[in-house]
Short mmCIF file of C-alpha atoms in Angstrom, two decimals:
data_model
loop_
_atom_site.label_atom_id
_atom_site.label_comp_id
_atom_site.label_asym_id
_atom_site.label_seq_id
_atom_site.Cartn_x
_atom_site.Cartn_y
_atom_site.Cartn_z
CA MET A 1 -39.72 82.52 -67.26
CA LYS A 2 -40.02 82.58 -70.46
CA GLN A 3 -36.70 81.06 -71.05
CA ASP A 4 -37.44 78.40 -69.36
CA PHE A 5 -40.55 77.51 -70.80
CA ILE A 6 -39.01 77.29 -75.38
CA TYR A 7 -36.59 74.44 -72.74
CA ASN A 8 -39.41 72.61 -71.26
CA ILE A 9 -41.02 72.70 -74.56
CA LEU A 10 -37.60 71.77 -76.13
CA ALA A 11 -36.72 68.92 -74.34
CA ILE A 12 -40.27 67.77 -75.12
CA VAL A 13 -39.66 67.58 -78.14
CA VAL A 14 -36.36 65.90 -78.19
CA CYS A 15 -37.96 62.89 -76.56
CA ILE A 16 -40.77 63.04 -78.13
CA THR A 17 -38.79 62.53 -81.17
CA CYS A 18 -36.64 59.84 -79.55
CA MET A 19 -40.45 57.79 -78.92
CA CYS A 20 -41.02 58.24 -81.72
CA LEU A 21 -37.84 56.78 -83.88
CA GLN A 22 -37.51 54.00 -81.47
CA TYR A 23 -41.06 52.76 -82.30
CA LYS A 24 -40.10 53.25 -86.18
CA THR A 25 -37.01 51.10 -85.09
CA ASN A 26 -38.58 48.55 -83.67
CA LYS A 27 -41.39 48.72 -85.14
CA THR A 28 -41.22 44.29 -85.85
CA ARG A 29 -39.33 42.71 -83.50
CA ILE A 30 -39.24 42.84 -80.38
CA LYS A 31 -43.07 43.34 -78.67
CA ARG A 32 -41.81 43.68 -74.32
CA VAL A 33 -41.59 45.93 -72.41
CA ARG A 34 -37.66 48.11 -73.10
CA PRO A 35 -35.15 50.01 -70.79
CA VAL A 36 -34.75 52.74 -72.90
CA GLN A 37 -39.06 52.70 -74.08
CA VAL A 38 -38.99 53.41 -70.17
CA GLN A 39 -37.11 55.75 -69.07
CA ASN A 40 -38.20 57.86 -72.52
CA VAL A 41 -41.50 57.73 -71.14
CA VAL A 42 -41.14 58.33 -67.56
CA TRP A 43 -38.57 61.25 -68.79
CA LEU A 44 -41.45 62.65 -71.09
CA VAL A 45 -42.96 62.73 -67.27
CA GLY A 46 -41.33 65.19 -65.75
CA PHE A 47 -40.78 67.87 -68.21
CA LEU A 48 -44.60 67.54 -67.86
CA ILE A 49 -45.06 68.13 -65.28
CA TYR A 50 -42.41 70.66 -64.77
CA LEU A 51 -44.46 72.30 -67.97
CA LEU A 52 -47.63 71.87 -65.80
CA ASN A 53 -46.68 72.80 -62.03
CA VAL A 54 -48.67 70.03 -60.80
CA VAL A 55 -45.65 70.60 -57.98
CA PRO A 56 -44.45 73.93 -58.02
CA TYR A 57 -41.33 73.58 -58.21
CA TYR A 58 -38.35 76.83 -58.55
CA PRO A 59 -37.46 77.22 -63.02
CA ILE A 60 -35.43 74.81 -63.55
CA ASP A 61 -31.44 76.12 -65.09
CA GLY A 62 -30.85 76.62 -69.17
CA THR A 63 -27.71 73.72 -68.22
CA VAL A 64 -30.45 71.60 -67.07
CA TYR A 65 -32.54 70.91 -69.40
CA PHE A 66 -29.93 70.62 -72.01
CA ALA A 67 -28.15 68.27 -70.93
CA ALA A 68 -30.82 66.21 -70.27
CA MET A 69 -31.28 66.57 -73.74
CA ALA A 70 -27.47 65.75 -75.07
CA TYR A 71 -27.23 62.76 -72.63
CA LEU A 72 -31.26 61.09 -74.03
CA VAL A 73 -30.44 61.41 -77.59
CA ALA A 74 -26.76 59.39 -76.89
CA TYR A 75 -28.56 56.94 -75.29
CA ASN A 76 -30.67 56.55 -77.62
CA LEU A 77 -28.90 56.83 -80.34
CA VAL A 78 -27.05 53.64 -79.06
CA PHE A 79 -30.04 51.62 -80.00
CA LEU A 80 -31.16 53.84 -82.86
CA ILE A 81 -27.46 52.95 -84.24
CA SER A 82 -28.14 48.61 -83.27
CA PRO A 83 -31.32 47.04 -83.38
CA ILE A 84 -31.24 44.62 -80.96
CA GLU A 85 -33.77 41.14 -82.55
CA GLU A 86 -35.74 39.31 -80.58
CA THR A 87 -34.34 35.49 -81.14
CA GLN A 88 -36.15 33.90 -82.86
CA GLY A 89 -37.43 30.19 -81.37
CA GLN A 90 -37.96 30.74 -77.02
CA SER A 91 -40.97 31.12 -76.56
CA GLY A 92 -39.36 33.55 -73.37
CA GLU A 93 -40.86 30.44 -70.73
CA ILE A 94 -38.40 29.80 -68.42
CA GLU A 95 -38.44 27.09 -66.15
CA PHE A 96 -36.33 27.25 -62.88
CA ASN A 97 -36.38 25.49 -59.80
CA SER A 98 -35.25 27.70 -57.43
CA ASP A 99 -35.29 25.97 -54.13
CA ARG A 100 -31.64 26.55 -53.39
CA GLN A 101 -31.19 28.89 -54.24
CA ARG A 102 -34.33 30.15 -52.39
CA LYS A 103 -32.35 28.53 -48.85
CA LYS A 104 -29.70 30.81 -50.15
CA VAL A 105 -30.89 33.89 -49.83
CA ILE A 106 -33.82 33.41 -46.62
CA THR A 107 -29.69 32.27 -45.12
CA ALA A 108 -27.20 35.04 -46.36
CA SER A 109 -30.51 37.73 -45.26
CA ILE A 110 -31.04 35.75 -41.55
CA LEU A 111 -27.01 36.20 -41.02
CA CYS A 112 -26.95 39.43 -42.34
CA TRP A 113 -29.89 40.72 -39.59
CA ILE A 114 -27.33 38.91 -37.18
CA VAL A 115 -24.66 41.56 -37.45
CA SER A 116 -26.20 44.39 -38.00
CA ILE A 117 -27.70 43.60 -34.21
CA PRO A 118 -24.79 46.51 -33.30
CA ILE A 119 -26.74 48.71 -35.58
CA LEU A 120 -29.84 48.18 -34.92
CA LYS A 121 -29.35 48.85 -31.05
CA LYS A 122 -27.82 52.46 -32.24
CA THR A 123 -30.69 53.17 -35.04
CA ILE A 124 -34.17 51.67 -32.76
CA PRO A 125 -33.95 53.71 -29.57
CA ILE A 126 -34.05 57.11 -31.67
CA LEU A 127 -37.18 55.08 -33.39
CA LEU A 128 -38.83 55.53 -30.70
CA MET A 129 -37.02 58.81 -29.35
CA TYR A 130 -38.97 60.65 -31.70
CA GLY A 131 -41.84 59.27 -32.33
CA PRO A 132 -41.76 57.66 -36.60
CA SER A 133 -42.08 60.44 -38.21
CA GLN A 134 -39.59 63.10 -36.34
CA GLY A 135 -37.72 59.51 -35.24
CA MET A 136 -36.72 58.76 -39.13
CA ASN A 137 -35.64 62.29 -40.09
CA ALA A 138 -33.28 62.73 -36.97
CA LEU A 139 -32.74 58.47 -37.52
CA ARG A 140 -31.42 60.38 -41.07
CA TYR A 141 -29.57 62.83 -40.10
CA ARG A 142 -27.48 60.17 -37.46
CA THR A 143 -26.57 57.82 -40.24
CA TYR A 144 -25.31 59.97 -43.31
CA GLY A 145 -25.15 63.00 -41.73
CA GLU A 146 -22.37 64.53 -40.75
CA TYR A 147 -22.18 63.71 -37.18
CA SER A 148 -23.05 60.06 -38.36
CA ILE A 149 -23.70 57.54 -35.14
CA PHE A 150 -21.56 54.40 -37.49
CA SER A 151 -18.32 54.14 -38.05
CA THR A 152 -17.35 54.10 -41.22
CA PRO A 153 -17.01 49.62 -40.88
CA GLU A 154 -20.26 49.59 -40.22
CA LEU A 155 -20.96 52.10 -43.17
CA MET A 156 -19.41 49.52 -45.46
CA LEU A 157 -21.00 46.66 -44.70
CA VAL A 158 -25.03 48.08 -45.20
CA ASP A 159 -24.28 49.65 -47.92
CA TYR A 160 -20.85 47.60 -49.92
CA ILE A 161 -23.25 44.34 -47.66
CA ILE A 162 -26.14 43.43 -46.73
CA ARG A 163 -28.26 46.03 -48.84
CA PRO A 164 -26.97 44.86 -51.80
CA VAL A 165 -27.26 41.40 -50.46
CA MET A 166 -31.06 42.09 -50.01
CA VAL A 167 -31.59 43.81 -53.15
CA ALA A 168 -30.34 40.47 -54.73
CA THR A 169 -33.40 38.48 -52.72
CA ILE A 170 -35.74 41.02 -53.19
CA LEU A 171 -35.28 40.33 -56.71
CA LEU A 172 -35.53 36.06 -56.36
CA MET A 173 -38.65 36.81 -54.85
CA ALA A 174 -40.30 38.82 -57.31
CA GLU A 175 -39.05 36.03 -59.87
CA GLU A 176 -40.85 33.57 -57.90
CA ILE A 177 -43.59 35.71 -58.11
CA SER A 178 -43.87 35.85 -61.93
CA ASN A 179 -43.70 32.22 -62.26
CA LYS A 180 -46.46 32.84 -59.44
CA LYS A 181 -44.74 30.48 -57.04
CA PHE A 182 -46.02 32.20 -53.72
CA LYS A 183 -43.08 30.46 -51.22
CA TYR A 184 -44.19 33.62 -49.06
CA GLN A 185 -41.50 32.39 -46.40
CA LEU A 186 -38.88 34.27 -49.04
CA ILE A 187 -41.39 37.18 -49.84
CA ILE A 188 -41.62 37.70 -45.57
CA VAL A 189 -37.90 37.61 -45.59
CA SER A 190 -38.10 40.56 -48.17
CA ILE A 191 -39.98 42.88 -46.43
CA LEU A 192 -38.02 42.51 -43.68
CA ASP A 193 -35.20 43.09 -45.60
CA ALA A 194 -37.48 46.09 -46.04
CA LEU A 195 -37.66 46.65 -42.99
CA TRP A 196 -35.06 46.43 -41.75
CA LEU A 197 -33.14 49.27 -43.83
CA VAL A 198 -35.93 51.38 -41.96
CA LEU A 199 -35.05 50.49 -38.81
CA ALA A 200 -31.11 50.89 -39.61
CA THR A 201 -30.69 54.66 -42.01
CA ALA A 202 -35.14 55.29 -41.90
CA GLY A 203 -34.10 54.45 -45.70
CA ARG A 204 -36.83 53.32 -47.91
CA SER A 205 -35.16 52.58 -50.72
CA LEU A 206 -35.64 48.72 -50.57
CA PHE A 207 -39.92 49.69 -49.97
CA VAL A 208 -39.76 50.83 -53.54
CA THR A 209 -37.65 48.19 -54.60
CA ILE A 210 -40.00 45.24 -53.56
CA ILE A 211 -42.47 47.80 -56.02
CA LEU A 212 -40.52 47.89 -59.07
CA TYR A 213 -39.69 44.80 -59.29
CA VAL A 214 -42.85 43.20 -59.19
CA PHE A 215 -44.27 45.43 -61.73
CA TRP A 216 -41.78 44.78 -64.38
CA ALA A 217 -41.41 40.87 -63.05
CA VAL A 218 -45.02 40.89 -64.00
CA VAL A 219 -45.33 42.61 -66.95
CA ILE A 220 -42.17 40.79 -68.77
CA LYS A 221 -44.21 37.34 -68.12
CA ASN A 222 -47.34 38.92 -68.74
CA GLY A 223 -46.89 42.66 -71.08
CA PHE A 224 -49.44 44.97 -70.03
CA ASN A 225 -52.40 43.31 -70.43
CA ILE A 226 -54.73 43.55 -66.87
CA LYS A 227 -57.23 40.88 -67.54
CA LYS A 228 -54.48 38.56 -68.10
CA VAL A 229 -52.56 39.77 -64.66
CA LEU A 230 -55.89 39.70 -62.70
CA SER A 231 -57.40 36.33 -63.67
CA GLY A 232 -53.05 34.75 -63.96
CA TYR A 233 -52.53 35.91 -60.02
CA LYS A 234 -56.89 36.50 -59.53
CA ARG A 235 -55.72 34.65 -56.16
CA TYR A 236 -52.82 36.95 -54.51
CA ILE A 237 -54.89 40.04 -54.99
CA VAL A 238 -55.57 40.76 -51.99
CA PRO A 239 -52.81 40.19 -49.78
CA CYS A 240 -50.71 42.17 -52.37
CA SER A 241 -52.82 44.88 -52.15
CA VAL A 242 -52.88 45.10 -48.17
CA LEU A 243 -48.77 44.68 -48.42
CA LEU A 244 -49.43 47.33 -50.78
CA ILE A 245 -50.78 49.80 -48.49
CA PHE A 246 -48.20 48.60 -46.11
CA ILE A 247 -45.63 49.79 -47.55
CA VAL A 248 -47.75 53.33 -48.70
CA GLN A 249 -47.56 53.70 -45.12
CA ILE A 250 -43.99 53.15 -44.62
CA ILE A 251 -42.40 54.88 -47.38
CA SER A 252 -45.08 58.18 -46.29
CA LYS A 253 -43.61 58.72 -42.53
CA ARG A 254 -40.66 60.46 -43.58
CA ILE A 255 -43.49 62.95 -44.67
CA ASN A 256 -43.41 66.32 -42.68
CA ARG A 257 -45.25 68.23 -45.48
CA ASP A 258 -49.10 68.74 -45.88
CA ASN A 259 -49.82 67.77 -49.78
CA GLY A 260 -50.88 64.33 -49.83
CA LEU A 261 -49.49 60.59 -50.41
CA ILE A 262 -50.44 61.37 -54.75
CA ILE A 263 -48.64 64.81 -54.69
CA GLU A 264 -45.83 64.52 -52.88
CA GLY A 265 -44.21 61.13 -54.39
CA THR A 266 -44.11 63.17 -57.24
CA ILE A 267 -41.72 65.29 -55.62
CA TYR A 268 -39.60 62.45 -53.69
CA TYR A 269 -39.62 60.99 -57.11
CA PHE A 270 -39.55 64.16 -60.07
CA SER A 271 -37.46 66.53 -57.83
CA GLY A 272 -34.09 65.37 -59.38
CA LEU A 273 -33.65 67.61 -61.78
CA PRO A 274 -35.58 70.89 -59.36
CA TYR A 275 -32.53 69.73 -56.74
CA LEU A 276 -29.74 69.58 -59.71
CA SER A 277 -30.45 73.19 -61.02
CA ALA A 278 -30.66 74.23 -57.57
CA LEU A 279 -27.30 73.21 -57.33
CA ILE A 280 -25.65 74.79 -60.28
CA LYS A 281 -27.61 78.30 -58.82
CA ASN A 282 -25.52 78.47 -55.87
CA GLY A 283 -22.55 77.05 -56.30
CA THR A 284 -22.36 74.03 -55.00
CA SER A 285 -21.56 71.21 -57.90
CA GLN A 286 -19.55 73.29 -61.08
CA SER A 287 -18.64 70.20 -64.04
CA TRP A 288 -15.54 69.04 -65.52
CA THR A 289 -14.41 69.57 -62.07
CA LEU A 290 -13.66 65.11 -61.15
CA PHE A 291 -12.41 64.52 -65.08
CA GLY A 292 -14.27 60.98 -64.47
CA LYS A 293 -14.39 60.43 -60.51
CA ALA A 294 -17.58 60.61 -60.53
CA THR A 295 -18.58 58.48 -63.50
CA PHE A 296 -16.86 55.72 -62.55
CA SER A 297 -16.74 56.13 -59.31
CA SER A 298 -18.28 52.14 -59.45
CA ILE A 299 -15.04 51.00 -60.26
CA ILE A 300 -11.96 53.85 -59.01
CA ASP A 301 -13.40 53.87 -55.97
CA ILE A 302 -12.62 50.04 -55.27
CA PRO A 303 -8.20 51.12 -54.76
CA ILE A 304 -9.30 53.89 -52.30
CA VAL A 305 -10.78 52.35 -49.17
CA PHE A 306 -8.29 49.94 -49.71
CA LEU A 307 -5.78 52.19 -49.66
CA ARG A 308 -7.31 54.36 -46.71
CA THR A 309 -8.38 50.48 -44.89
CA LEU A 310 -4.18 49.56 -45.35
CA GLY A 311 -3.83 53.35 -44.12
CA VAL A 312 -1.47 53.84 -47.25
CA ILE A 313 -3.91 57.48 -47.95
CA GLY A 314 -5.34 59.37 -45.91
CA HIS A 315 -8.89 59.36 -44.47
CA ASP A 316 -9.16 62.94 -46.06
CA PHE A 317 -9.08 60.72 -50.02
CA LEU A 318 -12.31 60.61 -50.58
CA THR A 319 -13.75 58.85 -52.52
CA GLY A 320 -16.37 59.72 -55.55
CA GLN A 321 -19.13 58.98 -54.27
CA GLN A 322 -18.17 60.25 -51.34
CA THR A 323 -17.74 63.49 -53.02
CA MET A 324 -20.48 63.66 -54.67
CA SER A 325 -23.14 62.74 -51.09
CA GLY A 326 -21.27 65.83 -49.99
CA GLN A 327 -22.22 67.82 -53.05
CA ALA A 328 -26.22 66.69 -51.63
CA LYS A 329 -26.28 65.96 -48.50
CA ASP A 330 -27.83 69.81 -47.87
CA PHE A 331 -31.54 70.02 -48.00
CA LEU A 332 -32.27 73.29 -50.81
CA PHE A 333 -35.12 75.03 -51.65
CA VAL A 334 -35.66 72.91 -55.15
CA GLY A 335 -39.58 74.79 -55.25
CA TYR A 336 -42.07 77.41 -52.89
CA GLU A 337 -42.03 75.30 -49.44
CA ILE A 338 -40.15 72.60 -50.50
CA GLN A 339 -36.84 70.78 -50.08
CA THR A 340 -34.44 68.23 -50.82
CA ASN A 341 -31.82 66.55 -51.09
CA ALA A 342 -29.36 63.63 -52.18
CA THR A 343 -31.80 63.06 -55.93
CA ALA A 344 -30.41 64.96 -58.53
CA SER A 345 -30.57 62.87 -61.34
CA THR A 346 -27.94 60.60 -63.17
CA LEU A 347 -26.49 63.47 -65.29
CA PHE A 348 -24.66 64.49 -61.94
CA PRO A 349 -22.17 62.40 -61.46
CA PHE A 350 -21.90 63.31 -65.58
CA TYR A 351 -21.98 66.47 -65.44
CA LEU A 352 -18.81 66.63 -62.64
CA ASP A 353 -17.36 65.88 -64.81
CA PHE A 354 -17.79 66.45 -68.52
CA GLY A 355 -20.66 69.40 -68.27
CA ILE A 356 -22.69 68.91 -70.99
CA VAL A 357 -20.51 66.33 -72.76
CA GLY A 358 -20.27 64.74 -69.81
CA THR A 359 -23.79 64.26 -70.28
CA PHE A 360 -23.42 62.62 -73.98
CA LEU A 361 -21.06 60.37 -73.08
CA GLY A 362 -22.57 59.13 -69.96
CA GLY A 363 -25.80 58.25 -71.88
CA LEU A 364 -23.37 56.03 -74.48
CA LEU A 365 -22.58 54.13 -71.22
CA LEU A 366 -25.09 53.81 -69.99
CA GLY A 367 -26.89 52.82 -73.52
CA CYS A 368 -24.44 51.00 -73.91
CA PHE A 369 -24.57 48.96 -70.40
CA ALA A 370 -28.85 48.42 -70.57
CA HIS A 371 -28.45 47.68 -74.45
CA TYR A 372 -26.09 44.87 -73.49
CA VAL A 373 -28.35 43.44 -70.80
CA GLU A 374 -31.85 43.85 -72.85
CA ARG A 375 -29.54 41.50 -76.07
CA ASN A 376 -28.48 39.50 -72.89
CA TYR A 377 -32.50 38.46 -72.01
CA THR A 378 -32.81 38.31 -75.83
CA ASN A 379 -30.79 35.38 -76.46
CA LYS A 380 -30.78 33.32 -73.36
CA ARG A 381 -34.12 33.93 -71.64
CA ASP A 382 -32.52 32.46 -68.02
CA CYS A 383 -33.16 33.34 -64.49
CA LEU A 384 -29.89 35.55 -64.39
CA SER A 385 -30.76 37.59 -66.98
CA LEU A 386 -33.82 37.77 -66.68
CA GLY A 387 -33.33 39.49 -63.44
CA GLN A 388 -30.67 41.61 -64.65
CA TYR A 389 -33.22 42.15 -66.93
CA ILE A 390 -36.08 43.81 -64.06
CA PHE A 391 -33.06 45.59 -62.26
CA MET A 392 -32.26 46.87 -65.67
CA LEU A 393 -36.03 48.39 -66.06
CA SER A 394 -36.02 49.05 -62.65
CA PHE A 395 -33.10 51.50 -62.88
CA SER A 396 -34.11 53.10 -65.92
CA MET A 397 -36.91 54.26 -63.95
CA THR A 398 -34.95 55.74 -61.72
CA THR A 399 -32.71 57.29 -63.59
CA ILE A 400 -34.35 61.19 -62.92
CA GLN A 401 -34.63 60.54 -59.83
CA ASN A 402 -30.82 60.03 -59.39
CA TYR A 403 -28.11 57.91 -59.71
CA PRO A 404 -28.06 54.92 -59.48
CA LEU A 405 -25.16 53.44 -61.10
CA THR A 406 -22.24 55.29 -59.39
CA GLY A 407 -20.32 54.20 -56.18
CA ILE A 408 -19.26 50.31 -54.63
CA PRO A 409 -22.59 49.52 -54.22
CA PHE A 410 -23.73 49.30 -57.25
CA ILE A 411 -20.95 46.56 -58.02
CA MET A 412 -21.64 44.58 -54.88
CA LYS A 413 -25.33 44.31 -55.86
CA TRP A 414 -24.86 43.91 -59.30
CA ILE A 415 -22.12 40.58 -57.83
CA PHE A 416 -24.71 39.19 -55.51
CA ILE A 417 -27.54 39.34 -58.56
CA TYR A 418 -25.08 37.46 -60.30
CA LEU A 419 -24.04 34.91 -57.77
CA ASN A 420 -27.76 34.63 -56.82
CA GLY A 421 -28.49 33.68 -59.99
CA TYR A 422 -25.52 32.00 -62.05
CA PRO A 423 -26.46 28.34 -60.20
CA LEU A 424 -30.06 28.24 -62.36
CA ASN A 425 -27.75 28.14 -65.16
CA THR A 426 -27.13 24.46 -64.79
CA PRO A 427 -28.16 21.54 -67.85
CA GLN A 428 -31.25 20.88 -64.43
CA VAL A 429 -32.53 24.32 -64.37
CA ARG A 430 -32.84 26.15 -68.44
CA SER A 431 -34.44 27.93 -69.94
CA LEU A 432 -37.07 26.70 -72.15
CA HIS A 433 -36.26 27.05 -76.23
CA GLN A 434 -39.37 26.44 -77.08
CA SER A 435 -39.69 25.65 -82.12
CA SER A 436 -42.58 28.89 -82.42
#
């Protein structure tokens, strides 16, 4: 216990040091919210929760703390070595007419609903049989458990096509809301997309995505000026509040414990490091075993899936994503009467590949990716770069919980975001570059 306390304090010191260095380096350059700031704050909050025992987690293995510190130092190092400066002459206002895009994403979502009817015929009876809470837990097990009700093509359709399409739809909705263009047909379609995921897989992630994307879109537009946000969006406060309550109710349906919504939300969000610790302690996950197959699974998995489909290799040849999912599928106790699975933080693939060295290299990799997205938005300020920046900010919030960069689904989300945003970057639909 004493050793765990020392590691925790050390991690907090590292996190605060990174935040101070970023503030000093960026003091006169960029005033908007940045991915590196978001990630540092979220991880600091996580370390404080573990230190103060807000949730009765078991002590986290020292290996996890050292891996986390290596990751954070490397990630921050990228931004310290190559500071980003605000481009002069840009007002930050983005003008676009997204009627064409709106029609395209709505059509794509409706097509997804239609082709997924056979899937819903399998899943809805399970929800009706067991009721809202037990039904969602039963469906989740029958979706991604050992005896899945889905065929391999159905799972590929959900993970590689339908979910990425819906993420891109929600992202466009968030961009429109930030520009005070409340087109209710797109909002309704986005909510139905999130409901579809609940009905098809008992997944709640798209509802969380709605909250995060809209939040960051509004923050990018207005900063953290509460007065400005309330005055600018006062017409929409009541409907948005009703929607938020509805989303929270849906998200809470898979909760079986009686801890209250705030504690359960904390457990859901900050169990990544305790779960990774449990995987390491029980020997399920070991370092230096995948040698890049996990970190680069979004690329390596594509030829593997293609060759398996052609029958060149057998289905027993697992992708990197399947290997990680197989290790993280079991429910493990991470605290007193607290069981969880699947969430193992963004450290998980890096640690499986090359141990603590891998988490440092992974921090450099993710740092470079975030740096590219931010620099691209700073220089262009168009609709595509804005969408990618919103995606990156939301992504940065989830690194302590899960490993969102891995697997083919990540590549597919990025492709659909690009396809939805690219036609907006034309001479007729452009950023407003105004002189200061």
